PDB file of C-alpha atoms in Angstrom:
ATOM      1  CA  MET A  26     -15.574  35.169 -48.061  1.00  0.00           C
ATOM      2  CA  LYS A  27     -17.209  33.873 -44.947  1.00  0.00           C
ATOM      3  CA  LYS A  28     -16.489  30.165 -43.772  1.00  0.00           C
ATOM      4  CA  LYS A  29     -19.604  28.188 -42.943  1.00  0.00           C
ATOM      5  CA  TYR A  30     -19.316  26.078 -39.848  1.00  0.00           C
ATOM      6  CA  THR A  31     -21.523  23.066 -38.970  1.00  0.00           C
ATOM      7  CA  ALA A  32     -22.381  21.880 -35.585  1.00  0.00           C
ATOM      8  CA  PHE A  33     -25.007  19.951 -33.684  1.00  0.00           C
ATOM      9  CA  THR A  34     -28.125  21.571 -32.472  1.00  0.00           C
ATOM     10  CA  LEU A  35     -28.985  21.596 -28.921  1.00  0.00           C
ATOM     11  CA  ALA A  36     -31.948  19.335 -29.644  1.00  0.00           C
ATOM     12  CA  GLU A  37     -29.695  16.871 -31.346  1.00  0.00           C
ATOM     13  CA  VAL A  38     -27.290  16.711 -28.368  1.00  0.00           C
ATOM     14  CA  LEU A  39     -30.184  16.223 -25.902  1.00  0.00           C
ATOM     15  CA  ILE A  40     -31.613  13.388 -27.962  1.00  0.00           C
ATOM     16  CA  THR A  41     -28.112  11.714 -28.285  1.00  0.00           C
ATOM     17  CA  LEU A  42     -27.683  12.046 -24.495  1.00  0.00           C
ATOM     18  CA  GLY A  43     -31.091  10.597 -23.943  1.00  0.00           C
ATOM     19  CA  ILE A  44     -30.379   7.560 -26.125  1.00  0.00           C
ATOM     20  CA  ILE A  45     -27.018   7.008 -24.430  1.00  0.00           C
ATOM     21  CA  GLY A  46     -28.829   7.270 -20.952  1.00  0.00           C
ATOM     22  CA  VAL A  47     -31.428   4.680 -21.970  1.00  0.00           C
ATOM     23  CA  VAL A  48     -28.846   2.179 -23.274  1.00  0.00           C
ATOM     24  CA  ALA A  49     -26.910   2.658 -20.079  1.00  0.00           C
ATOM     25  CA  ALA A  50     -29.907   2.219 -17.908  1.00  0.00           C
ATOM     26  CA  MET A  51     -30.573  -1.048 -19.728  1.00  0.00           C
ATOM     27  CA  THR A  52     -27.182  -2.487 -19.786  1.00  0.00           C
ATOM     28  CA  LEU A  53     -25.646  -1.257 -16.475  1.00  0.00           C
ATOM     29  CA  PRO A  54     -27.726  -3.597 -14.146  1.00  0.00           C
ATOM     30  CA  VAL A  55     -26.601  -6.584 -16.373  1.00  0.00           C
ATOM     31  CA  VAL A  56     -22.859  -5.512 -16.085  1.00  0.00           C
ATOM     32  CA  ILE A  57     -23.237  -5.035 -12.313  1.00  0.00           C
ATOM     33  CA  ALA A  58     -24.896  -8.374 -11.843  1.00  0.00           C
ATOM     34  CA  LYS A  59     -22.124 -10.226 -13.777  1.00  0.00           C
ATOM     35  CA  ILE A  60     -19.392  -8.387 -11.699  1.00  0.00           C
ATOM     36  CA  GLU A  61     -21.180  -9.287  -8.478  1.00  0.00           C
ATOM     37  CA  GLN A  62     -21.580 -12.921  -9.687  1.00  0.00           C
ATOM     38  CA  ARG A  63     -17.754 -13.017 -10.422  1.00  0.00           C
ATOM     39  CA  VAL A  64     -16.902 -11.560  -7.011  1.00  0.00           C
ATOM     40  CA  ASN A  65     -19.148 -14.139  -5.314  1.00  0.00           C
ATOM     41  CA  ILE A  66     -17.730 -17.000  -7.245  1.00  0.00           C
ATOM     42  CA  ASP A  67     -14.170 -15.933  -6.172  1.00  0.00           C
ATOM     43  CA  LYS A  68     -15.521 -15.775  -2.659  1.00  0.00           C
ATOM     44  CA  LEU A  69     -17.070 -19.221  -2.898  1.00  0.00           C
ATOM     45  CA  LYS A  70     -13.813 -20.691  -4.085  1.00  0.00           C
ATOM     46  CA  ARG A  71     -11.896 -19.055  -1.296  1.00  0.00           C
ATOM     47  CA  GLU A  72     -14.424 -20.152   1.469  1.00  0.00           C
ATOM     48  CA  TYR A  73     -14.471 -23.761   0.039  1.00  0.00           C
ATOM     49  CA  SER A  74     -10.681 -23.715   0.420  1.00  0.00           C
ATOM     50  CA  VAL A  75     -11.122 -22.499   4.099  1.00  0.00           C
ATOM     51  CA  LEU A  76     -13.751 -25.312   4.714  1.00  0.00           C
ATOM     52  CA  GLN A  77     -11.506 -27.898   3.266  1.00  0.00           C
ATOM     53  CA  GLN A  78      -8.666 -26.883   5.363  1.00  0.00           C
ATOM     54  CA  ALA A  79     -10.812 -26.941   8.569  1.00  0.00           C
ATOM     55  CA  PHE A  80     -12.269 -30.331   7.674  1.00  0.00           C
ATOM     56  CA  GLN A  81      -8.801 -31.788   6.934  1.00  0.00           C
ATOM     57  CA  LYS A  82      -7.619 -30.634  10.508  1.00  0.00           C
ATOM     58  CA  ILE A  83     -10.557 -32.363  12.024  1.00  0.00           C
ATOM     59  CA  LEU A  84      -9.808 -35.630  10.026  1.00  0.00           C
ATOM     60  CA  GLU A  85      -6.136 -35.507  11.036  1.00  0.00           C
ATOM     61  CA  GLU A  86      -7.217 -35.427  14.629  1.00  0.00           C
ATOM     62  CA  ASN A  87      -9.763 -38.304  14.360  1.00  0.00           C
ATOM     63  CA  ASP A  88      -7.883 -41.038  12.416  1.00  0.00           C
ATOM     64  CA  VAL A  89      -8.962 -39.581   9.082  1.00  0.00           C
ATOM     65  CA  ASN A  90     -12.600 -40.420   9.602  1.00  0.00           C
ATOM     66  CA  PHE A  91     -15.203 -37.793  10.324  1.00  0.00           C
ATOM     67  CA  LYS A  92     -17.377 -40.512  12.071  1.00  0.00           C
ATOM     68  CA  ASN A  93     -14.959 -40.507  14.793  1.00  0.00           C
ATOM     69  CA  ALA A  94     -15.214 -36.738  15.351  1.00  0.00           C
ATOM     70  CA  ILE A  95     -18.889 -36.874  15.627  1.00  0.00           C
ATOM     71  CA  SER A  96     -19.334 -40.179  17.246  1.00  0.00           C
ATOM     72  CA  GLY A  97     -20.157 -38.555  20.685  1.00  0.00           C
ATOM     73  CA  CYS A  98     -22.474 -35.707  19.338  1.00  0.00           C
ATOM     74  CA  GLY A  99     -25.817 -37.476  20.036  1.00  0.00           C
ATOM     75  CA  HIS A 100     -28.677 -35.203  20.695  1.00  0.00           C
ATOM     76  CA  SER A 101     -26.500 -32.111  20.608  1.00  0.00           C
ATOM     77  CA  GLY A 102     -25.544 -32.876  16.939  1.00  0.00           C
ATOM     78  CA  HIS A 103     -26.011 -29.471  15.360  1.00  0.00           C
ATOM     79  CA  SER A 104     -24.104 -27.425  18.030  1.00  0.00           C
ATOM     80  CA  CYS A 105     -21.636 -30.146  18.347  1.00  0.00           C
ATOM     81  CA  LEU A 106     -20.898 -30.134  14.561  1.00  0.00           C
ATOM     82  CA  LYS A 107     -20.619 -26.263  14.832  1.00  0.00           C
ATOM     83  CA  ASN A 108     -18.173 -26.378  17.630  1.00  0.00           C
ATOM     84  CA  LEU A 109     -16.019 -28.750  15.607  1.00  0.00           C
ATOM     85  CA  PHE A 110     -15.599 -26.214  12.772  1.00  0.00           C
ATOM     86  CA  LYS A 111     -15.600 -23.286  15.076  1.00  0.00           C
ATOM     87  CA  ALA A 112     -12.363 -24.727  16.606  1.00  0.00           C
ATOM     88  CA  LYS A 113     -10.630 -24.691  13.237  1.00  0.00           C
ATOM     89  CA  LEU A 114     -12.022 -21.495  11.843  1.00  0.00           C
ATOM     90  CA  LYS A 115     -11.714 -17.730  12.573  1.00  0.00           C
ATOM     91  CA  THR A 116     -15.083 -16.648  13.837  1.00  0.00           C
ATOM     92  CA  ILE A 117     -16.801 -13.703  15.495  1.00  0.00           C
ATOM     93  CA  LYS A 118     -20.070 -15.065  16.411  1.00  0.00           C
ATOM     94  CA  ASP A 119     -21.913 -18.406  16.877  1.00  0.00           C
ATOM     95  CA  CYS A 120     -25.573 -19.198  17.251  1.00  0.00           C
ATOM     96  CA  ASP A 121     -27.314 -22.436  18.359  1.00  0.00           C
ATOM     97  CA  LYS A 122     -30.341 -24.186  17.160  1.00  0.00           C
ATOM     98  CA  ASN A 123     -33.914 -23.849  18.243  1.00  0.00           C
ATOM     99  CA  SER A 124     -33.725 -20.054  18.140  1.00  0.00           C
ATOM    100  CA  GLY A 125     -34.653 -18.667  14.829  1.00  0.00           C
ATOM    101  CA  GLU A 126     -34.106 -15.112  15.921  1.00  0.00           C
ATOM    102  CA  ASN A 127     -30.698 -15.912  17.481  1.00  0.00           C
ATOM    103  CA  LEU A 128     -29.696 -17.887  14.373  1.00  0.00           C
ATOM    104  CA  SER A 129     -30.557 -15.008  12.013  1.00  0.00           C
ATOM    105  CA  LYS A 130     -27.686 -13.013  13.789  1.00  0.00           C
ATOM    106  CA  CYS A 131     -25.278 -15.365  12.160  1.00  0.00           C
ATOM    107  CA  PHE A 132     -27.078 -16.483   9.101  1.00  0.00           C
ATOM    108  CA  VAL A 133     -29.900 -15.050   6.791  1.00  0.00           C
ATOM    109  CA  ALA A 134     -33.391 -15.872   7.978  1.00  0.00           C
ATOM    110  CA  GLN A 135     -35.172 -18.599   5.962  1.00  0.00           C
ATOM    111  CA  LYS A 136     -38.018 -16.061   5.157  1.00  0.00           C
ATOM    112  CA  ASP A 137     -35.558 -13.767   3.441  1.00  0.00           C
ATOM    113  CA  ALA A 138     -33.637 -16.343   1.353  1.00  0.00           C
ATOM    114  CA  LYS A 139     -34.724 -17.279  -2.199  1.00  0.00           C
ATOM    115  CA  GLN A 140     -34.424 -19.898  -4.808  1.00  0.00           C
ATOM    116  CA  LEU A 141     -32.506 -19.097  -8.035  1.00  0.00           C
ATOM    117  CA  ASN A 142     -35.925 -18.324  -9.739  1.00  0.00           C
ATOM    118  CA  GLY A 143     -36.789 -15.799  -6.956  1.00  0.00           C
ATOM    119  CA  LYS A 144     -39.260 -17.942  -5.033  1.00  0.00           C
ATOM    120  CA  PRO A 145     -38.915 -18.513  -1.341  1.00  0.00           C
ATOM    121  CA  VAL A 146     -36.571 -21.386  -0.280  1.00  0.00           C
ATOM    122  CA  GLY A 147     -39.008 -23.166   2.047  1.00  0.00           C
ATOM    123  CA  SER A 148     -37.421 -25.490   4.290  1.00  0.00           C
ATOM    124  CA  LEU A 149     -35.273 -27.439   1.867  1.00  0.00           C
ATOM    125  CA  TYR A 150     -31.716 -27.406   3.317  1.00  0.00           C
ATOM    126  CA  PHE A 151     -32.606 -24.328   5.186  1.00  0.00           C
ATOM    127  CA  ASN A 152     -34.263 -25.157   8.511  1.00  0.00           C
ATOM    128  CA  ASN A 153     -33.217 -22.046  10.530  1.00  0.00           C
ATOM    129  CA  ASN A 154     -34.959 -23.265  13.771  1.00  0.00           C
ATOM    130  CA  ALA A 155     -32.983 -26.561  13.824  1.00  0.00           C
ATOM    131  CA  THR A 156     -29.489 -25.688  12.653  1.00  0.00           C
ATOM    132  CA  SER A 157     -26.419 -23.905  14.342  1.00  0.00           C
ATOM    133  CA  GLY A 158     -24.684 -20.953  12.744  1.00  0.00           C
ATOM    134  CA  LEU A 159     -21.108 -19.409  12.579  1.00  0.00           C
ATOM    135  CA  LEU A 160     -20.349 -15.960  11.423  1.00  0.00           C
ATOM    136  CA  LEU A 161     -16.721 -15.894  10.190  1.00  0.00           C
ATOM    137  CA  GLN A 162     -14.188 -13.034  10.572  1.00  0.00           C
ATOM    138  CA  ASN A 163     -13.944 -12.535   6.861  1.00  0.00           C
ATOM    139  CA  GLY A 164     -17.707 -11.815   6.614  1.00  0.00           C
ATOM    140  CA  ALA A 165     -18.946 -15.095   5.406  1.00  0.00           C
ATOM    141  CA  ALA A 166     -21.399 -17.159   7.354  1.00  0.00           C
ATOM    142  CA  LEU A 167     -22.185 -20.856   7.837  1.00  0.00           C
ATOM    143  CA  SER A 168     -25.425 -22.795   8.751  1.00  0.00           C
ATOM    144  CA  LEU A 169     -24.632 -26.359   9.847  1.00  0.00           C
ATOM    145  CA  TRP A 170     -26.993 -29.285   9.962  1.00  0.00           C
ATOM    146  CA  PHE A 171     -25.966 -32.641  11.691  1.00  0.00           C
ATOM    147  CA  ASP A 172     -27.633 -35.611  10.051  1.00  0.00           C
ATOM    148  CA  SER A 173     -26.141 -38.785  11.619  1.00  0.00           C
ATOM    149  CA  ALA A 174     -23.249 -39.902  13.694  1.00  0.00           C
ATOM    150  CA  ALA A 175     -23.157 -42.978  11.767  1.00  0.00           C
ATOM    151  CA  CYS A 176     -22.972 -40.879   8.509  1.00  0.00           C
ATOM    152  CA  ASP A 177     -25.730 -43.065   6.822  1.00  0.00           C
ATOM    153  CA  SER A 178     -28.472 -40.419   6.054  1.00  0.00           C
ATOM    154  CA  TYR A 179     -30.192 -40.882   2.841  1.00  0.00           C
ATOM    155  CA  LYS A 180     -28.841 -44.315   2.289  1.00  0.00           C
ATOM    156  CA  GLU A 181     -31.008 -44.675  -0.783  1.00  0.00           C
ATOM    157  CA  PHE A 182     -28.759 -42.177  -2.596  1.00  0.00           C
ATOM    158  CA  ALA A 183     -25.357 -42.732  -4.021  1.00  0.00           C
ATOM    159  CA  LYS A 184     -23.422 -41.229  -0.979  1.00  0.00           C
ATOM    160  CA  PRO A 185     -24.979 -41.376   2.486  1.00  0.00           C
ATOM    161  CA  ARG A 186     -23.859 -38.243   4.302  1.00  0.00           C
ATOM    162  CA  CYS A 187     -22.908 -37.195   7.845  1.00  0.00           C
ATOM    163  CA  ALA A 188     -24.056 -33.461   7.670  1.00  0.00           C
ATOM    164  CA  PHE A 189     -24.475 -30.547   5.337  1.00  0.00           C
ATOM    165  CA  VAL A 190     -23.418 -26.932   5.368  1.00  0.00           C
ATOM    166  CA  VAL A 191     -24.944 -23.967   3.721  1.00  0.00           C
ATOM    167  CA  LEU A 192     -22.424 -21.282   2.937  1.00  0.00           C
ATOM    168  CA  ASP A 193     -23.405 -17.573   2.705  1.00  0.00           C
ATOM    169  CA  VAL A 194     -20.323 -15.921   1.125  1.00  0.00           C
ATOM    170  CA  ASN A 195     -21.199 -12.313   1.934  1.00  0.00           C
ATOM    171  CA  GLY A 196     -22.997 -12.739   5.321  1.00  0.00           C
ATOM    172  CA  PRO A 197     -26.559 -12.512   6.550  1.00  0.00           C
ATOM    173  CA  ASN A 198     -26.975  -8.827   5.984  1.00  0.00           C
ATOM    174  CA  LEU A 199     -25.957  -8.504   2.253  1.00  0.00           C
ATOM    175  CA  ARG A 200     -28.242  -9.557  -0.569  1.00  0.00           C
ATOM    176  CA  PRO A 201     -29.139 -11.315  -2.756  1.00  0.00           C
ATOM    177  CA  ASN A 202     -29.349 -14.186  -0.316  1.00  0.00           C
ATOM    178  CA  THR A 203     -30.110 -16.593  -3.086  1.00  0.00           C
ATOM    179  CA  TRP A 204     -29.158 -20.090  -3.790  1.00  0.00           C
ATOM    180  CA  GLY A 205     -26.558 -20.284  -6.526  1.00  0.00           C
ATOM    181  CA  LYS A 206     -25.644 -16.397  -6.181  1.00  0.00           C
ATOM    182  CA  ASP A 207     -24.340 -16.124  -2.584  1.00  0.00           C
ATOM    183  CA  LEU A 208     -25.898 -19.180  -0.871  1.00  0.00           C
ATOM    184  CA  PHE A 209     -24.208 -22.532  -1.538  1.00  0.00           C
ATOM    185  CA  LEU A 210     -24.676 -25.994  -0.442  1.00  0.00           C
ATOM    186  CA  PHE A 211     -22.083 -28.534   0.758  1.00  0.00           C
ATOM    187  CA  PHE A 212     -22.294 -32.097   1.840  1.00  0.00           C
ATOM    188  CA  ILE A 213     -20.110 -33.734   4.610  1.00  0.00           C
ATOM    189  CA  TYR A 214     -19.117 -37.421   4.279  1.00  0.00           C
ATOM    190  CA  PRO A 215     -16.770 -39.562   6.445  1.00  0.00           C
ATOM    191  CA  ASN A 216     -13.734 -38.616   4.338  1.00  0.00           C
ATOM    192  CA  GLN A 217     -14.585 -35.425   2.394  1.00  0.00           C
ATOM    193  CA  ILE A 218     -16.614 -32.276   2.271  1.00  0.00           C
ATOM    194  CA  MET A 219     -17.927 -31.359  -1.194  1.00  0.00           C
ATOM    195  CA  PRO A 220     -20.452 -29.216  -3.088  1.00  0.00           C
ATOM    196  CA  ALA A 221     -23.768 -30.659  -3.878  1.00  0.00           C
ATOM    197  CA  ASP A 222     -23.901 -31.866  -7.327  1.00  0.00           C
ATOM    198  CA  ALA A 223     -25.682 -34.115  -9.884  1.00  0.00           C
ATOM    199  CA  HIS A 224     -24.338 -37.207  -7.984  1.00  0.00           C
ATOM    200  CA  ASN A 225     -25.165 -36.457  -4.458  1.00  0.00           C
ATOM    201  CA  THR A 226     -28.208 -34.275  -4.202  1.00  0.00           C
ATOM    202  CA  ASP A 227     -31.313 -35.963  -2.758  1.00  0.00           C
ATOM    203  CA  GLY A 228     -33.745 -36.060  -5.594  1.00  0.00           C
ATOM    204  CA  SER A 229     -33.704 -35.882  -9.484  1.00  0.00           C
ATOM    205  CA  ALA A 230     -35.896 -32.757  -9.570  1.00  0.00           C
ATOM    206  CA  TYR A 231     -33.041 -30.501  -8.797  1.00  0.00           C
ATOM    207  CA  ARG A 232     -29.858 -32.286 -10.005  1.00  0.00           C
ATOM    208  CA  ASN A 233     -27.669 -30.091 -12.221  1.00  0.00           C
ATOM    209  CA  ASP A 234     -29.869 -27.266 -11.232  1.00  0.00           C
ATOM    210  CA  CYS A 235     -27.965 -24.029 -11.665  1.00  0.00           C
ATOM    211  CA  GLY A 236     -29.647 -22.096 -14.470  1.00  0.00           C
ATOM    212  CA  VAL A 237     -32.001 -19.121 -14.663  1.00  0.00           C
ATOM    213  CA  GLY A 238     -35.573 -20.163 -13.992  1.00  0.00           C
ATOM    214  CA  SER A 239     -34.544 -23.403 -12.192  1.00  0.00           C
ATOM    215  CA  ASN A 240     -36.214 -24.444  -8.992  1.00  0.00           C
ATOM    216  CA  TYR A 241     -33.551 -24.288  -6.458  1.00  0.00           C
ATOM    217  CA  GLY A 242     -29.885 -23.471  -7.650  1.00  0.00           C
ATOM    218  CA  LEU A 243     -28.551 -26.094  -5.135  1.00  0.00           C
ATOM    219  CA  THR A 244     -25.688 -27.241  -7.367  1.00  0.00           C
ATOM    220  CA  CYS A 245     -24.223 -24.044  -8.325  1.00  0.00           C
ATOM    221  CA  ALA A 246     -21.313 -24.540  -6.065  1.00  0.00           C
ATOM    222  CA  SER A 247     -20.320 -27.638  -7.822  1.00  0.00           C
ATOM    223  CA  LYS A 248     -20.619 -25.906 -11.219  1.00  0.00           C
ATOM    224  CA  TYR A 249     -18.455 -22.849 -10.150  1.00  0.00           C
ATOM    225  CA  ILE A 250     -15.842 -24.906  -8.366  1.00  0.00           C
ATOM    226  CA  TYR A 251     -15.369 -27.794 -10.810  1.00  0.00           C
ATOM    227  CA  LYS A 252     -16.369 -26.325 -14.259  1.00  0.00           C
TER     228      LYS A 252
END
């Protein structure tokens, strides 16, 4: 008696491998994107802690009021603000305002940054030619904008501010360079630094804005840090 053995044909094996390959090609980018997002959120929380510590040190040296720290900044506001934080952070490079090419060595160029929906950022919270930048030792980068020594900018909104900071958690040379993915917005007030959220952004059009297809993604830092 001869035993009969069953097996897959070569064609069946190739078809199965092809199906596996198609499924992997469809799902792998999604998995990678989720992993990258998780990594960037962890970096965001770490950098926020670093910024908070630097800010608290500045407050301690200025009677717990940021107004005192920036009272003499005057026309050199952006670079003055940069130097305050530079003294409290571990940095490897700093770049001053009015030189877009120079600033891009510290921070992603405005033309290369995107909104969460993939559109160009424009100038909203991203005026490279008027800000100052810092490249940190850990690979993150900061773009700093000085608003007012009196900390009274945007008085029509709930919390008038002193300045704002855009954080790039993985530095200027690594993508995606996108609001809400690796670019995050923070506001500086006389007694605190906090992520932009529904209560302190400067217009209802992008409040609570951290979803796919949204206009900007400016409030994602608040979502990831507090929720």
